[in-house]
């Protein structure tokens, strides 16, 4: 059975702090790991990672995958209140793009 | 560009009632998925479809049925609603080619009394 575990489950920081969110996975025939940000409604796509050691970056957010140790991290630097959200990690194998999601990390950024 | 649209947005049902949730996508995506999201449990896959006329079970399919009569629509049915099915339901779609992200709708909040 595929499994994805995120940590921490919740995190409270102040604006300007840097945070690291963790995602470990056990997925048969692993193909990709995706990060999503969920505010009030639909999860919105952040990154897709398929290769080890290649950092994906978008503004203050970055992510990297370690296929040997089966984990990924999502870094957010200089956090802002608008970064407050649930961050979801999903991992998938070769079967029709199905993803197994972790529990999510609730990030709260205080002014 | 509407993307993935779910209707209704909210619904309250009584135990034993039936209802259908509709998901429509305008991106010509092959694959579509239904998830439920409960506190502390992330997103769990209920059913999915890899093309018009096809459906398959996900992780938590019991108590639900689905149909995909048209490529753009994916329906989720509850034949006899139970309080344990109180949840937020999300639909997603993606292209059939490799390594593409899923795109999500805004969700349907369903309460069963």
Short mmCIF file of C-alpha atoms in Angstrom, two decimals:
data_model
loop_
_atom_site.label_atom_id
_atom_site.label_comp_id
_atom_site.label_asym_id
_atom_site.label_seq_id
_atom_site.Cartn_x
_atom_site.Cartn_y
_atom_site.Cartn_z
CA UNK A 1 0.00 0.00 0.00
CA UNK A 2 1.35 3.40 -0.99
CA UNK A 3 2.03 5.83 1.83
CA UNK A 4 2.95 9.51 2.16
CA UNK A 5 3.79 11.19 5.48
CA UNK A 6 4.23 14.92 5.98
CA UNK A 7 5.84 16.71 8.86
CA UNK A 8 5.29 18.80 10.81
CA UNK A 9 1.49 18.66 10.82
CA UNK A 10 1.32 22.30 11.81
CA UNK A 11 3.74 25.18 12.06
CA UNK A 12 3.41 28.73 13.36
CA UNK A 13 6.01 31.32 12.37
CA UNK A 14 6.41 35.08 12.05
CA UNK A 15 6.80 37.02 8.86
CA UNK A 16 10.33 36.87 7.54
CA UNK A 17 11.08 33.42 8.94
CA UNK A 18 12.24 30.54 6.74
CA UNK A 19 10.35 27.26 6.92
CA UNK A 20 11.05 23.73 5.72
CA UNK A 21 8.23 21.28 5.15
CA UNK A 22 8.96 17.57 4.87
CA UNK A 23 7.40 14.79 2.85
CA UNK A 24 8.42 11.13 2.91
CA UNK A 25 6.90 8.55 0.60
CA UNK A 26 6.64 4.85 -0.15
CA UNK A 27 5.10 4.42 -3.60
CA UNK A 28 5.22 1.43 -5.90
CA UNK A 29 6.91 2.26 -9.22
CA UNK A 30 7.41 5.87 -8.15
CA UNK A 31 7.24 8.43 -10.92
CA UNK A 32 6.58 11.89 -9.46
CA UNK A 33 6.04 13.93 -6.33
CA UNK A 34 3.85 17.03 -6.35
CA UNK A 35 3.41 19.91 -3.93
CA UNK A 36 0.15 21.86 -3.70
CA UNK A 37 -0.93 24.92 -1.69
CA UNK A 38 -4.48 24.93 -0.35
CA UNK A 39 -6.03 28.08 1.00
CA UNK A 40 -9.80 28.28 1.30
CA UNK A 41 -10.75 26.16 -1.66
CA UNK A 42 -8.98 24.25 -4.44
CA UNK A 43 -5.43 22.98 -3.98
CA UNK A 44 -3.21 24.90 -6.40
CA UNK A 45 -0.18 23.32 -8.00
CA UNK A 46 3.29 24.42 -6.89
CA UNK A 47 5.89 21.91 -8.07
CA UNK A 48 6.31 18.54 -9.70
CA UNK A 49 9.53 16.64 -9.00
CA UNK A 50 10.66 13.58 -10.89
CA UNK A 51 14.46 13.59 -10.62
CA UNK A 52 16.70 13.54 -7.57
CA UNK A 53 18.83 16.52 -6.68
CA UNK A 54 17.30 19.00 -9.11
CA UNK A 55 15.86 21.97 -7.27
CA UNK A 56 12.64 23.52 -8.51
CA UNK A 57 12.28 27.20 -7.64
CA UNK A 58 9.52 29.77 -7.89
CA UNK A 59 10.15 33.06 -6.17
CA UNK A 60 10.58 32.42 -2.46
CA UNK A 61 9.54 28.77 -2.74
CA UNK A 62 11.82 25.92 -3.66
CA UNK A 63 11.66 22.14 -3.52
CA UNK A 64 13.95 19.20 -4.00
CA UNK A 65 13.57 15.44 -4.21
CA UNK A 66 15.79 12.66 -2.85
CA UNK A 67 14.81 9.40 -4.55
CA UNK A 68 17.37 7.39 -2.62
CA UNK A 69 16.06 8.40 0.80
CA UNK A 70 12.46 8.72 -0.47
CA UNK A 71 11.68 12.23 0.68
CA UNK A 72 11.16 15.77 -0.52
CA UNK A 73 11.33 19.16 1.16
CA UNK A 74 9.56 22.41 0.42
CA UNK A 75 11.35 25.56 1.54
CA UNK A 76 9.75 28.95 1.91
CA UNK A 77 12.06 31.87 2.62
CA UNK A 78 11.08 35.30 3.97
CA UNK A 79 7.58 34.09 4.76
CA UNK A 80 4.59 36.41 4.37
CA UNK A 81 1.08 36.23 5.82
CA UNK A 82 -0.12 35.21 2.36
CA UNK A 83 1.86 32.00 2.68
CA UNK A 84 -0.55 30.83 5.39
CA UNK A 85 -2.19 27.72 3.97
CA UNK A 86 -2.24 23.94 4.03
CA UNK A 87 0.61 22.47 2.00
CA UNK A 88 -0.12 19.08 0.48
CA UNK A 89 2.38 16.57 -0.80
CA UNK A 90 1.25 13.85 -3.21
CA UNK A 91 3.28 11.03 -4.71
CA UNK A 92 2.39 8.89 -7.68
CA UNK A 93 3.57 5.84 -9.55
CA UNK A 94 2.95 4.75 -13.09
CA UNK A 95 -0.74 3.98 -12.69
CA UNK A 96 -2.88 6.57 -14.48
CA UNK A 97 -1.52 9.57 -12.62
CA UNK A 98 -3.05 8.50 -9.32
CA UNK A 99 -1.62 10.32 -6.33
CA UNK A 100 -1.39 9.33 -2.68
CA UNK A 101 -1.46 12.42 -0.48
CA UNK A 102 -0.03 13.08 2.93
CA UNK A 103 -2.00 14.61 5.79
CA UNK A 104 -0.89 18.11 4.90
CA UNK A 105 1.06 20.72 6.86
CA UNK A 106 -0.89 23.70 8.21
CA UNK A 107 1.36 26.76 8.01
CA UNK A 108 0.36 29.91 9.89
CA UNK A 109 2.41 33.06 9.37
CA UNK A 110 1.83 35.85 11.87
CA UNK A 111 2.60 39.51 11.06
CA UNK B 1 -11.14 29.73 -18.61
CA UNK B 2 -13.28 27.84 -16.10
CA UNK B 3 -10.96 24.84 -15.52
CA UNK B 4 -12.64 22.36 -13.17
CA UNK B 5 -16.13 23.27 -11.94
CA UNK B 6 -17.96 21.44 -9.18
CA UNK B 7 -21.64 21.70 -8.37
CA UNK B 8 -23.16 22.15 -5.88
CA UNK B 9 -20.78 24.02 -3.55
CA UNK B 10 -22.68 23.11 -0.37
CA UNK B 11 -25.33 20.57 0.46
CA UNK B 12 -26.99 19.21 3.59
CA UNK B 13 -28.59 15.78 3.39
CA UNK B 14 -30.44 13.53 5.76
CA UNK B 15 -29.22 9.98 6.38
CA UNK B 16 -30.49 7.67 3.66
CA UNK B 17 -31.01 10.35 1.01
CA UNK B 18 -29.27 10.15 -2.32
CA UNK B 19 -27.53 12.78 -4.36
CA UNK B 20 -25.12 13.33 -7.25
CA UNK B 21 -22.13 15.64 -7.33
CA UNK B 22 -21.14 16.96 -10.73
CA UNK B 23 -17.63 17.72 -11.95
CA UNK B 24 -17.09 19.41 -15.30
CA UNK B 25 -13.76 20.26 -16.94
CA UNK B 26 -13.18 22.30 -20.07
CA UNK B 27 -9.52 21.40 -20.62
CA UNK B 28 -10.13 18.22 -22.67
CA UNK B 29 -8.38 16.15 -19.99
CA UNK B 30 -8.44 12.37 -20.24
CA UNK B 31 -8.09 11.55 -16.55
CA UNK B 32 -10.49 12.61 -13.80
CA UNK B 33 -10.54 11.88 -10.06
CA UNK B 34 -12.81 12.21 -7.05
CA UNK B 35 -11.28 12.76 -3.59
CA UNK B 36 -12.64 13.35 -0.15
CA UNK B 37 -10.84 15.51 2.39
CA UNK B 38 -11.34 15.02 6.12
CA UNK B 39 -9.51 16.82 8.94
CA UNK B 40 -6.05 15.40 9.53
CA UNK B 41 -6.32 12.89 6.68
CA UNK B 42 -5.32 14.78 3.57
CA UNK B 43 -6.96 13.84 0.27
CA UNK B 44 -8.15 10.28 -0.25
CA UNK B 45 -9.01 8.93 -3.68
CA UNK B 46 -12.56 7.60 -4.04
CA UNK B 47 -12.83 6.72 -7.75
CA UNK B 48 -11.11 7.75 -10.93
CA UNK B 49 -11.57 7.58 -14.70
CA UNK B 50 -9.01 7.33 -17.48
CA UNK B 51 -11.41 8.14 -20.29
CA UNK B 52 -15.02 8.41 -21.39
CA UNK B 53 -16.97 5.34 -20.35
CA UNK B 54 -14.32 4.05 -17.92
CA UNK B 55 -14.21 4.13 -14.12
CA UNK B 56 -12.10 2.45 -11.45
CA UNK B 57 -11.99 2.23 -7.66
CA UNK B 58 -9.60 4.24 -5.58
CA UNK B 59 -8.62 3.97 -1.94
CA UNK B 60 -12.06 4.55 -0.34
CA UNK B 61 -14.79 3.59 -2.86
CA UNK B 62 -17.39 2.03 -0.57
CA UNK B 63 -20.74 3.84 -0.55
CA UNK B 64 -20.04 5.76 -3.75
CA UNK B 65 -20.68 5.22 -7.44
CA UNK B 66 -19.38 7.16 -10.42
CA UNK B 67 -20.08 7.60 -14.10
CA UNK B 68 -18.28 9.22 -17.01
CA UNK B 69 -20.68 9.29 -19.91
CA UNK B 70 -19.02 12.33 -21.47
CA UNK B 71 -15.33 13.14 -21.47
CA UNK B 72 -15.83 16.49 -19.79
CA UNK B 73 -18.07 15.29 -16.94
CA UNK B 74 -17.45 12.98 -13.98
CA UNK B 75 -20.36 12.31 -11.62
CA UNK B 76 -20.10 11.06 -8.05
CA UNK B 77 -23.20 9.48 -6.55
CA UNK B 78 -24.20 8.66 -3.00
CA UNK B 79 -27.07 6.16 -3.12
CA UNK B 80 -27.86 6.15 0.61
CA UNK B 81 -25.96 8.86 2.45
CA UNK B 82 -24.44 8.12 5.86
CA UNK B 83 -23.03 10.55 8.47
CA UNK B 84 -19.56 9.06 7.82
CA UNK B 85 -19.74 10.57 4.34
CA UNK B 86 -19.78 14.10 5.73
CA UNK B 87 -16.72 15.60 4.09
CA UNK B 88 -15.39 18.02 1.52
CA UNK B 89 -15.29 16.44 -1.92
CA UNK B 90 -12.78 17.51 -4.56
CA UNK B 91 -12.69 16.68 -8.23
CA UNK B 92 -9.48 16.86 -10.24
CA UNK B 93 -8.44 16.30 -13.83
CA UNK B 94 -5.22 16.01 -15.81
CA UNK B 95 -4.06 15.19 -19.32
CA UNK B 96 -3.40 11.57 -20.22
CA UNK B 97 0.26 12.17 -21.08
CA UNK B 98 2.98 11.46 -18.52
CA UNK B 99 4.07 13.72 -15.69
CA UNK B 100 1.31 16.28 -15.65
CA UNK B 101 -0.19 17.84 -12.51
CA UNK B 102 -3.77 17.36 -11.48
CA UNK B 103 -5.99 20.47 -11.52
CA UNK B 104 -8.57 20.72 -8.78
CA UNK B 105 -12.06 22.17 -8.49
CA UNK B 106 -13.15 24.33 -5.54
CA UNK B 107 -14.79 21.45 -3.71
CA UNK B 108 -18.27 20.52 -2.47
CA UNK B 109 -18.93 20.67 1.26
CA UNK B 110 -21.40 17.91 2.12
CA UNK B 111 -23.01 17.46 5.53
CA UNK B 112 -25.13 14.43 6.34
CA UNK B 113 -27.33 14.61 9.38
#
